[in-house]
Amino acid sequence: MKPEAPRRWSGGDLVVATGNPGKAVEIADLLAPFEVDVRRLGEFTDVLPDETGTTFAANAIIKAAAAAAAAGLPALADDSGLAVAALDGAPGIHSARWAEEAGGFSEAMALLDQRLRGNPDRRAAFHCALALAWPDGVTRTVEGIVEGRLVFPPRGGFGFGYDPIFVPAGDDRTFGEMDPAEKSGRSHRADAFRKLVAACFRT
C-alpha cells in the first residue's frame, strides 16, 4: 500500500466497496453530483476481505484496496459504527459484528438497551471513515463524526442499522425518523464525504 497522496478524482467508474445495500444507496446518492459512474462490488467479486484493522480508517482502507485490486478500478469504502460513551466506545468498529452475533440490528439495539439500563449517560456518536483507493495502491482517507444520544425503544422506519435509536445533537428525532435525504445531509457519512469532496473531487 502506497502512502496517501493528494490525487484528484478524474471521472469515470468508481466501485462502491460495501456489501451493505443501505450504505451503497447512501454513498451513491452522495456521489450523484459528480462525474462518477457507480459500480457495485458484486459485479467484480463476492469475496469481502476480513476487517482486521483496529480503527475505522484501517478497515476502510482494507476494503477499498481489496475492491480496487479486484476490479482494476478506483474504489470507495466506508467503515462506520456507533460508539457509546457509557460502554467505553463499544460497539465501535465491531458494530456490525454485534448485530450479526445478536441475530440482527433489532436484537443489537435491544442488547444496548439492556446494557445501559439504569445508566443515565446516553451519549453516543456515529463515526465514519471513507477510503478512496486506486488500483496502483494510492489511497486517501477521511473521517466524519456526528454526536448525539441514544433513545429507547427504537423509533422510525427509515435508515438502517442503529439509526432508530440515535438522536443527533440539536434534534429530537432519531435518524430512523428522518427523511433519508435529510439524514444523508447530516450523518457521519455526510461529514466524511464533505471532507473527501474537498480533498479529491473539487478543483
Short mmCIF file of C-alpha atoms in Angstrom, two decimals:
data_model
loop_
_atom_site.label_atom_id
_atom_site.label_comp_id
_atom_site.label_asym_id
_atom_site.label_seq_id
_atom_site.Cartn_x
_atom_site.Cartn_y
_atom_site.Cartn_z
CA MET A 1 0.00 0.00 0.00
CA LYS A 2 1.43 3.36 -1.03
CA PRO A 3 1.20 6.35 1.32
CA GLU A 4 -1.67 8.75 0.99
CA ALA A 5 -1.30 11.23 -1.85
CA PRO A 6 -3.23 14.32 -2.97
CA ARG A 7 -4.64 12.64 -6.09
CA ARG A 8 -7.80 14.12 -7.59
CA TRP A 9 -10.79 12.27 -8.99
CA SER A 10 -10.67 12.37 -12.81
CA GLY A 11 -14.11 10.90 -13.58
CA GLY A 12 -15.29 7.51 -14.74
CA ASP A 13 -16.13 4.29 -12.93
CA LEU A 14 -15.93 4.00 -9.16
CA VAL A 15 -16.62 0.82 -7.23
CA VAL A 16 -18.59 1.23 -4.01
CA ALA A 17 -16.95 -1.41 -1.84
CA THR A 18 -19.68 -2.50 0.54
CA GLY A 19 -21.97 -5.46 0.94
CA ASN A 20 -24.49 -3.33 2.86
CA PRO A 21 -27.29 -2.21 0.48
CA GLY A 22 -28.23 0.75 2.70
CA LYS A 23 -24.68 2.09 2.69
CA ALA A 24 -24.40 1.55 -1.06
CA VAL A 25 -27.51 3.62 -1.75
CA GLU A 26 -26.45 6.39 0.62
CA ILE A 27 -22.96 6.61 -0.89
CA ALA A 28 -24.35 6.57 -4.44
CA ASP A 29 -26.67 9.46 -3.54
CA LEU A 30 -23.75 11.46 -2.15
CA LEU A 31 -21.75 10.81 -5.35
CA ALA A 32 -24.60 11.88 -7.64
CA PRO A 33 -23.41 15.50 -8.24
CA PHE A 34 -20.00 14.37 -9.52
CA GLU A 35 -18.72 12.70 -12.68
CA VAL A 36 -18.98 9.23 -11.21
CA ASP A 37 -20.33 6.04 -12.75
CA VAL A 38 -21.07 4.00 -9.64
CA ARG A 39 -20.32 0.28 -9.93
CA ARG A 40 -21.41 -2.36 -7.43
CA LEU A 41 -18.79 -4.51 -5.76
CA GLY A 42 -20.80 -7.61 -6.66
CA GLU A 43 -20.06 -7.00 -10.35
CA PHE A 44 -16.44 -7.96 -9.68
CA THR A 45 -16.26 -10.14 -6.59
CA ASP A 46 -18.41 -11.69 -3.90
CA VAL A 47 -15.46 -12.04 -1.53
CA LEU A 48 -15.17 -9.39 1.19
CA PRO A 49 -11.81 -9.12 2.99
CA ASP A 50 -11.52 -9.75 6.72
CA GLU A 51 -11.70 -6.45 8.60
CA THR A 52 -8.64 -6.92 10.75
CA GLY A 53 -7.92 -3.24 11.43
CA THR A 54 -8.14 -1.69 14.88
CA THR A 55 -9.63 1.59 13.67
CA PHE A 56 -12.41 2.64 11.31
CA ALA A 57 -9.83 4.11 8.92
CA ALA A 58 -7.76 0.93 8.81
CA ASN A 59 -10.78 -1.21 7.99
CA ALA A 60 -11.96 1.21 5.30
CA ILE A 61 -8.53 1.04 3.63
CA ILE A 62 -8.56 -2.78 3.72
CA LYS A 63 -11.92 -2.90 1.95
CA ALA A 64 -11.17 -0.16 -0.59
CA ALA A 65 -7.77 -1.59 -1.52
CA ALA A 66 -9.17 -5.10 -1.98
CA ALA A 67 -12.02 -3.82 -4.17
CA ALA A 68 -9.69 -1.69 -6.29
CA ALA A 69 -7.41 -4.68 -6.85
CA ALA A 70 -10.32 -6.99 -7.73
CA ALA A 71 -11.97 -4.55 -10.13
CA GLY A 72 -8.94 -2.78 -11.56
CA LEU A 73 -10.82 0.46 -10.84
CA PRO A 74 -10.81 3.10 -8.12
CA ALA A 75 -12.88 2.00 -5.15
CA LEU A 76 -14.53 3.79 -2.27
CA ALA A 77 -15.12 2.00 1.02
CA ASP A 78 -16.80 3.03 4.23
CA ASP A 79 -16.24 1.72 7.73
CA SER A 80 -18.55 3.11 10.32
CA GLY A 81 -20.08 2.35 13.65
CA LEU A 82 -21.70 3.52 16.83
CA ALA A 83 -19.56 4.44 19.84
CA VAL A 84 -21.41 4.58 23.18
CA ALA A 85 -19.75 6.65 25.91
CA ALA A 86 -21.03 4.56 28.83
CA LEU A 87 -19.69 1.39 27.17
CA ASP A 88 -16.17 2.78 26.66
CA GLY A 89 -16.82 3.32 22.96
CA ALA A 90 -18.39 -0.06 22.23
CA PRO A 91 -19.59 -1.43 19.90
CA GLY A 92 -17.37 0.86 17.78
CA ILE A 93 -15.57 -0.96 14.97
CA HIS A 94 -17.48 -4.10 15.96
CA SER A 95 -20.93 -2.52 15.42
CA ALA A 96 -21.82 -4.81 12.51
CA ARG A 97 -20.41 -7.85 14.31
CA TRP A 98 -22.56 -7.07 17.35
CA ALA A 99 -25.63 -7.17 15.13
CA GLU A 100 -24.54 -10.35 13.38
CA GLU A 101 -23.86 -12.15 16.66
CA ALA A 102 -27.08 -10.88 18.24
CA GLY A 103 -29.19 -12.03 15.29
CA GLY A 104 -29.81 -8.64 13.66
CA PHE A 105 -29.84 -4.93 14.37
CA SER A 106 -33.14 -5.11 16.25
CA GLU A 107 -31.56 -7.56 18.65
CA ALA A 108 -28.37 -5.49 18.89
CA MET A 109 -30.39 -2.40 19.81
CA ALA A 110 -32.23 -4.42 22.46
CA LEU A 111 -28.85 -5.53 23.82
CA LEU A 112 -27.70 -1.91 24.06
CA ASP A 113 -30.91 -1.03 25.90
CA GLN A 114 -30.25 -3.85 28.35
CA ARG A 115 -26.62 -2.87 28.95
CA LEU A 116 -27.49 0.79 29.51
CA ARG A 117 -30.45 0.18 31.79
CA GLY A 118 -30.06 2.23 34.95
CA ASN A 119 -27.25 4.33 33.46
CA PRO A 120 -28.32 7.93 32.77
CA ASP A 121 -25.40 8.55 30.39
CA ARG A 122 -26.84 8.05 26.92
CA ARG A 123 -24.17 9.94 24.97
CA ALA A 124 -23.13 8.31 21.72
CA ALA A 125 -21.53 9.16 18.40
CA PHE A 126 -21.61 7.73 14.91
CA HIS A 127 -18.18 7.52 13.28
CA CYS A 128 -17.39 7.04 9.60
CA ALA A 129 -14.12 6.58 7.77
CA LEU A 130 -14.07 6.74 3.96
CA ALA A 131 -11.16 5.37 1.98
CA LEU A 132 -10.67 6.04 -1.72
CA ALA A 133 -8.18 3.62 -3.26
CA TRP A 134 -6.74 3.38 -6.76
CA PRO A 135 -5.52 0.11 -8.34
CA ASP A 136 -1.89 1.27 -8.13
CA GLY A 137 -2.13 1.37 -4.33
CA VAL A 138 -2.59 5.10 -3.73
CA THR A 139 -5.19 5.76 -1.02
CA ARG A 140 -6.88 8.70 0.64
CA THR A 141 -8.86 8.55 3.89
CA VAL A 142 -11.09 10.99 5.73
CA GLU A 143 -13.19 10.64 8.86
CA GLY A 144 -16.53 12.09 9.94
CA ILE A 145 -18.46 12.09 13.18
CA VAL A 146 -21.86 13.12 14.47
CA GLU A 147 -22.51 13.41 18.21
CA GLY A 148 -25.84 12.58 19.80
CA ARG A 149 -27.64 10.39 22.30
CA LEU A 150 -29.46 7.10 22.39
CA VAL A 151 -33.17 6.62 22.98
CA PHE A 152 -35.23 3.50 23.59
CA PRO A 153 -37.38 1.95 22.30
CA PRO A 154 -36.30 2.40 18.65
CA ARG A 155 -38.24 5.00 16.67
CA GLY A 156 -38.83 5.39 12.93
CA GLY A 157 -38.82 3.21 9.88
CA PHE A 158 -36.20 4.99 7.78
CA GLY A 159 -32.46 4.41 7.63
CA PHE A 160 -30.69 1.22 8.61
CA GLY A 161 -28.53 -0.23 11.34
CA TYR A 162 -28.69 1.65 14.63
CA ASP A 163 -30.46 4.69 13.12
CA PRO A 164 -33.75 4.15 15.04
CA ILE A 165 -32.08 4.69 18.45
CA PHE A 166 -29.74 7.58 17.59
CA VAL A 167 -30.81 11.20 18.06
CA PRO A 168 -28.25 13.67 16.65
CA ALA A 169 -27.32 16.68 18.75
CA GLY A 170 -29.69 19.61 18.28
CA ASP A 171 -32.68 17.47 17.26
CA ASP A 172 -35.32 15.36 18.98
CA ARG A 173 -35.81 12.87 16.13
CA THR A 174 -33.85 9.72 15.55
CA PHE A 175 -32.10 9.15 12.24
CA GLY A 176 -34.75 6.50 11.72
CA GLU A 177 -37.46 9.19 11.84
CA MET A 178 -35.78 11.48 9.33
CA ASP A 179 -36.41 11.51 5.62
CA PRO A 180 -33.43 9.77 4.01
CA ALA A 181 -32.44 12.92 2.11
CA GLU A 182 -32.28 14.93 5.34
CA LYS A 183 -30.38 12.22 7.17
CA SER A 184 -27.92 11.89 4.29
CA GLY A 185 -27.04 15.57 4.67
CA ARG A 186 -26.49 15.38 8.44
CA SER A 187 -24.93 12.00 9.01
CA HIS A 188 -21.40 10.96 9.94
CA ARG A 189 -21.09 9.65 6.38
CA ALA A 190 -22.07 13.07 5.00
CA ASP A 191 -19.48 14.74 7.25
CA ALA A 192 -16.77 12.39 5.98
CA PHE A 193 -17.95 12.78 2.40
CA ARG A 194 -17.72 16.58 2.54
CA LYS A 195 -14.09 16.20 3.56
CA LEU A 196 -13.46 13.68 0.77
CA VAL A 197 -15.04 16.00 -1.79
CA ALA A 198 -12.81 18.86 -0.65
CA ALA A 199 -9.74 16.63 -0.84
CA CYS A 200 -10.36 14.70 -4.06
CA PHE A 201 -13.40 15.83 -6.05
CA ARG A 202 -13.30 19.63 -6.12
CA THR A 203 -10.77 21.59 -8.11
#
